[in-house]
XYZ file of N, CA, C and O in Angstrom:
388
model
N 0.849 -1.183 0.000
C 0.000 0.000 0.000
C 0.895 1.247 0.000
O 1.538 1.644 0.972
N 0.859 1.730 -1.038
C 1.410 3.408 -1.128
C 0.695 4.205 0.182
O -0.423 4.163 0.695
N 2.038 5.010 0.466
C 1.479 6.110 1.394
C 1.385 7.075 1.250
O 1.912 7.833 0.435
N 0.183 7.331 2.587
C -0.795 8.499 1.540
C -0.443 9.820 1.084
O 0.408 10.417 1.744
N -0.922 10.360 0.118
C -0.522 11.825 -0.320
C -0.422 13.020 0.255
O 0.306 13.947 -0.099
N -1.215 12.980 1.206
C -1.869 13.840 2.613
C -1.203 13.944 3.835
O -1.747 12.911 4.225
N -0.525 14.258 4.774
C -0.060 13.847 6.000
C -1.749 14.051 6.754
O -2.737 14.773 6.613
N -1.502 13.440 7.208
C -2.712 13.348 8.430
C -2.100 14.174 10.023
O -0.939 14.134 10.430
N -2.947 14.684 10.505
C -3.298 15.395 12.123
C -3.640 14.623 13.294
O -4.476 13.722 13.226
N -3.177 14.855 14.121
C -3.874 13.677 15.604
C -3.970 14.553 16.631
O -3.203 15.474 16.912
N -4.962 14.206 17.172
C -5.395 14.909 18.552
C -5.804 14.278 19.273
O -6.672 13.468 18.948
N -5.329 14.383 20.631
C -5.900 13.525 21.672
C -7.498 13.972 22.178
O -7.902 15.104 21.912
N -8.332 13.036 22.894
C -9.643 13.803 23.021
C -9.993 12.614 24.789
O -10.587 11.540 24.881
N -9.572 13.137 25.454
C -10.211 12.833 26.900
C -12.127 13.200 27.619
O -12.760 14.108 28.159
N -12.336 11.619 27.074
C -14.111 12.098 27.395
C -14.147 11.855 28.984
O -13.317 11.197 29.612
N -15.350 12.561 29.549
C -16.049 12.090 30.309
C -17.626 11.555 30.501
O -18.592 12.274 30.757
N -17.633 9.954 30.290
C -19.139 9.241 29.795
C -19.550 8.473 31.208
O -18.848 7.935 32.064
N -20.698 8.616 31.114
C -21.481 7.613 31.626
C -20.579 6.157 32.223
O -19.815 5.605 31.431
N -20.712 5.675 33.466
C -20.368 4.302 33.521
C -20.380 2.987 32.431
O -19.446 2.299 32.018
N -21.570 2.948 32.200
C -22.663 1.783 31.548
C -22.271 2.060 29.826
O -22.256 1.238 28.910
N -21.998 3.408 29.802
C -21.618 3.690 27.673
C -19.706 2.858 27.420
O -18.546 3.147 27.714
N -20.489 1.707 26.680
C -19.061 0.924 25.865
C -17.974 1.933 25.191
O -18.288 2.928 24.539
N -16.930 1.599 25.399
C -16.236 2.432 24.249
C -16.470 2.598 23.056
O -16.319 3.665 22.462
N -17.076 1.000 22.315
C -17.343 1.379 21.170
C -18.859 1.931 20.839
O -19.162 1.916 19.646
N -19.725 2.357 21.659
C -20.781 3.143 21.271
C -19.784 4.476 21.096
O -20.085 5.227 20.167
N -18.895 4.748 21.719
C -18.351 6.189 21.784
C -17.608 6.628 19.999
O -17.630 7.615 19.264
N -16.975 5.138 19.949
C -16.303 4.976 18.727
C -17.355 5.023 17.401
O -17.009 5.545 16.341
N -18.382 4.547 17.556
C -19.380 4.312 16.338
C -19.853 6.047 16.555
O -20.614 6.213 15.602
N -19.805 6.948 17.067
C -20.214 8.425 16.819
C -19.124 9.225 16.366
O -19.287 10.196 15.626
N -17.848 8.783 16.857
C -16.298 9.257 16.278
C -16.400 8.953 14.995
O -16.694 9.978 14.381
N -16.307 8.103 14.342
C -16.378 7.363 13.222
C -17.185 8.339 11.993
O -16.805 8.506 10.834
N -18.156 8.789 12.521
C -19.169 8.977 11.284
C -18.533 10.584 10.888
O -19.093 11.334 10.090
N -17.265 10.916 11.619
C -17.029 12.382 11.122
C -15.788 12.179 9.814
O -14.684 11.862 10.257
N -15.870 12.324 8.369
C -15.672 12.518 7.621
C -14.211 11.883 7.242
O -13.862 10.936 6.537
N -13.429 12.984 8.150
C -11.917 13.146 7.888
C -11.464 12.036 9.093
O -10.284 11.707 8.965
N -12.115 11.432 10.163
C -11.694 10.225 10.980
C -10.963 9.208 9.743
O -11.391 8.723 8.695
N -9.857 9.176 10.341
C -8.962 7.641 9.445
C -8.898 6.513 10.556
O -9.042 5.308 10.354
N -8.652 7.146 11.781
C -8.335 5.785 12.633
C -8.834 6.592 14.243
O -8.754 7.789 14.521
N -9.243 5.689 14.927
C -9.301 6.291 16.326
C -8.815 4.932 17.318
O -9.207 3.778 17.141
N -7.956 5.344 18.290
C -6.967 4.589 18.923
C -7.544 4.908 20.343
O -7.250 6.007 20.814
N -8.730 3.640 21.440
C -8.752 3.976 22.367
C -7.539 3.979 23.537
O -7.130 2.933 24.040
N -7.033 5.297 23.888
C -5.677 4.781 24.986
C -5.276 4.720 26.554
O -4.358 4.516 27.348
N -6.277 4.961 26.449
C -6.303 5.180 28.405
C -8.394 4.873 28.810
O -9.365 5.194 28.126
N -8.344 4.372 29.757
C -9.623 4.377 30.522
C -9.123 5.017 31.773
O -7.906 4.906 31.922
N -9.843 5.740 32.826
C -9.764 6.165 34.495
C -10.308 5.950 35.323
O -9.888 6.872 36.021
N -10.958 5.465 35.909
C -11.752 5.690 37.038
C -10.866 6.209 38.408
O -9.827 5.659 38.774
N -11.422 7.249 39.008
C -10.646 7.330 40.571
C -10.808 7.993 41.446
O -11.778 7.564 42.071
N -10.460 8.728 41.830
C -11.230 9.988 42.500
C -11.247 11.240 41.827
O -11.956 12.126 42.304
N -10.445 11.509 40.582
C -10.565 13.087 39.762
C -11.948 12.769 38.975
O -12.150 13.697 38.192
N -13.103 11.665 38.891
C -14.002 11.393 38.179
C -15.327 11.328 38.969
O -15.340 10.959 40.144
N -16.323 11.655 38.369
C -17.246 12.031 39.879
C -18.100 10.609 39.527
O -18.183 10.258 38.349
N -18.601 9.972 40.380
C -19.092 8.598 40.854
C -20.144 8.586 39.759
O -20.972 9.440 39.442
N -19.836 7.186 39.190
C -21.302 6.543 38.126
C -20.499 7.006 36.946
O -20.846 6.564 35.851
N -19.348 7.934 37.008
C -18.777 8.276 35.590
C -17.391 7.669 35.364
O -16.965 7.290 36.455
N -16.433 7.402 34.281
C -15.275 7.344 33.748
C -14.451 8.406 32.424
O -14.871 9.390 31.816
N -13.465 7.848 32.378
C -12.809 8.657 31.190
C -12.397 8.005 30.754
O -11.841 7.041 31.281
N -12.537 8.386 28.847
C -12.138 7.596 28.495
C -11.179 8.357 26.968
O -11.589 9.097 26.074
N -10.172 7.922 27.155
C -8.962 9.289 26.392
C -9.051 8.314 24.890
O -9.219 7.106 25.059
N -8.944 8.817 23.491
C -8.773 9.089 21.931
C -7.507 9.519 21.528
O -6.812 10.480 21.858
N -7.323 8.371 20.548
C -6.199 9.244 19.370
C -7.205 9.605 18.778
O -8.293 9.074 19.002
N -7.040 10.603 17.884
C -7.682 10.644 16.444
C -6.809 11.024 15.610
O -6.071 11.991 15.793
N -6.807 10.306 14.620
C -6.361 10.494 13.537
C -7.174 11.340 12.325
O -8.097 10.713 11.806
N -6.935 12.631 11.849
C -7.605 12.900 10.951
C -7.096 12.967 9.593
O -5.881 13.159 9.625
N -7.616 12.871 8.252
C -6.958 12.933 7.162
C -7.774 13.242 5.874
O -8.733 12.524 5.592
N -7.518 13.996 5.308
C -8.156 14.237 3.949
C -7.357 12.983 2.400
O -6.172 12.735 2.176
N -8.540 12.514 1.703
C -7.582 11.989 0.611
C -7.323 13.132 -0.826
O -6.804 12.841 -1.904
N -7.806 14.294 -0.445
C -7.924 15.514 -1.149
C -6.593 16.978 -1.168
O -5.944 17.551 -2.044
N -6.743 17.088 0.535
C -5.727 17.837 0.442
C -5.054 17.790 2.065
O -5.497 17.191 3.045
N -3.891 18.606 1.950
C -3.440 18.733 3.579
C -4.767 19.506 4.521
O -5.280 20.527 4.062
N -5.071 19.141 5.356
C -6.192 19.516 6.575
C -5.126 21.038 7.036
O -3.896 21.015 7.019
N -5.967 22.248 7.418
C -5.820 23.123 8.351
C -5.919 22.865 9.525
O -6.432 21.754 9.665
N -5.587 23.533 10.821
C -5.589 23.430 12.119
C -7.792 23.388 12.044
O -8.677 22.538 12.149
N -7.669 25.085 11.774
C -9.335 24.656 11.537
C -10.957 23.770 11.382
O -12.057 23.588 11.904
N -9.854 23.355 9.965
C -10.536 22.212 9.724
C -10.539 20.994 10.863
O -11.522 20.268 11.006
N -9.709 20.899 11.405
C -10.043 19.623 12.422
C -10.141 20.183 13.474
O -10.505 19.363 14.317
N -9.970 21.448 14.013
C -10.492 22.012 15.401
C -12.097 21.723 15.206
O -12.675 20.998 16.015
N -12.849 22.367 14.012
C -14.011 22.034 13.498
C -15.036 20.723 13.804
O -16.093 20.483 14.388
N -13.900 19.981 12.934
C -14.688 18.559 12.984
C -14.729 17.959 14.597
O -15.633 17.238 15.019
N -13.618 18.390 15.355
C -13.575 18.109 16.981
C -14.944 18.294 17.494
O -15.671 17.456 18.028
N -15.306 20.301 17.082
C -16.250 20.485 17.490
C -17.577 19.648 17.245
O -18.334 19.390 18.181
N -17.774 19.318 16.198
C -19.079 18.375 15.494
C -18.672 16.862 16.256
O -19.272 16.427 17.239
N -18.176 16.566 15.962
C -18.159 15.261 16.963
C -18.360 15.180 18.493
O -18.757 14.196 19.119
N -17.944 16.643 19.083
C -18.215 16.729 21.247
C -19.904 17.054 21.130
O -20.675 16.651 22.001
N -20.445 17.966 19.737
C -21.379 17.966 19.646
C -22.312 16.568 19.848
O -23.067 16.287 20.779
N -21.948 15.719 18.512
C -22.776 14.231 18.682
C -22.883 13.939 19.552
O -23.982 13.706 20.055
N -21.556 13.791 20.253
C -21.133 12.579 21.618
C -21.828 13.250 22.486
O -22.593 12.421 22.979
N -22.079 14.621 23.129
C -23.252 15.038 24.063
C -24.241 14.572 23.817
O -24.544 13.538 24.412
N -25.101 15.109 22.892
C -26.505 14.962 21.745
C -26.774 13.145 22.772
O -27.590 12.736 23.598
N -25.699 12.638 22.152
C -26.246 10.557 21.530
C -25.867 10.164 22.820
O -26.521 9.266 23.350
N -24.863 10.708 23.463
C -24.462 9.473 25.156
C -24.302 10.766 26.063
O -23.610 10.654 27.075
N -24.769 11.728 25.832
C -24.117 12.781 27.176
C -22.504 12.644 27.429
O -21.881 13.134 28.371
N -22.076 11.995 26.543
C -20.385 12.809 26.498
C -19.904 13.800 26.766
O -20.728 14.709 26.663
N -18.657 14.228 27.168
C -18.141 15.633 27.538
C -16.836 15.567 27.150
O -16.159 14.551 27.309
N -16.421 16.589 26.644
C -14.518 16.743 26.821
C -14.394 16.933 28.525
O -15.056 17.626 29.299
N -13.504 16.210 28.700
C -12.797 16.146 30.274
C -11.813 17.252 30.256
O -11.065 17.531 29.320
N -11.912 17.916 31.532
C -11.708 19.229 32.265
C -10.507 18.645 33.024
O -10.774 17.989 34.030
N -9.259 18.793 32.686
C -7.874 18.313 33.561
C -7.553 19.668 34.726
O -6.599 19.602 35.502
């Protein structure tokens, strides 16, 4: 497989979900944003920085166009549309360090 024409972007994304929400319900709403190439779950938490009945659960993302190089923008963007879903569909949150 040739590699790709594009460099791709990664950003880490630390949620805070529900106990009971699978990772991969979290992953099947990551997924449906466009420029997603790969998402790498890498850390789970539970402990005392997490308030009871909840966890964290930390993201690579990989983003990538097969069109052109991505702007900072453009994937600050798509971040936004995806914390959007993940509230909306499981009450997701970006985690507050």
């Amino acid at each position: 497989m040739p590699p790709p024409k594009f460099p791709a972007a990664e950003r880490d994304l630390a949620l805070l979900v529900d106990s009971n929400l699978t990772a991969d319900q979290i992953l099947n709403i990551i997924y449906r944003e466009p420029l997603i190439q790969k998402v790498t779950l890498f850390d789970v938490y539970t402990g005392s920085q997490v308030p009871k009945g909840k966890r964290s659960l930390a993201y690579r993302l990989l983003f990538q166009s097969n069109e052109r190089t991505l702007i900072a923008k453009e994937v600050d963007q798509a971040i936004s549309k995806i914390l959007a879903a993940l509230e909306v569909e499981s009450g997701a949150v970006r985690r507050q360090f």
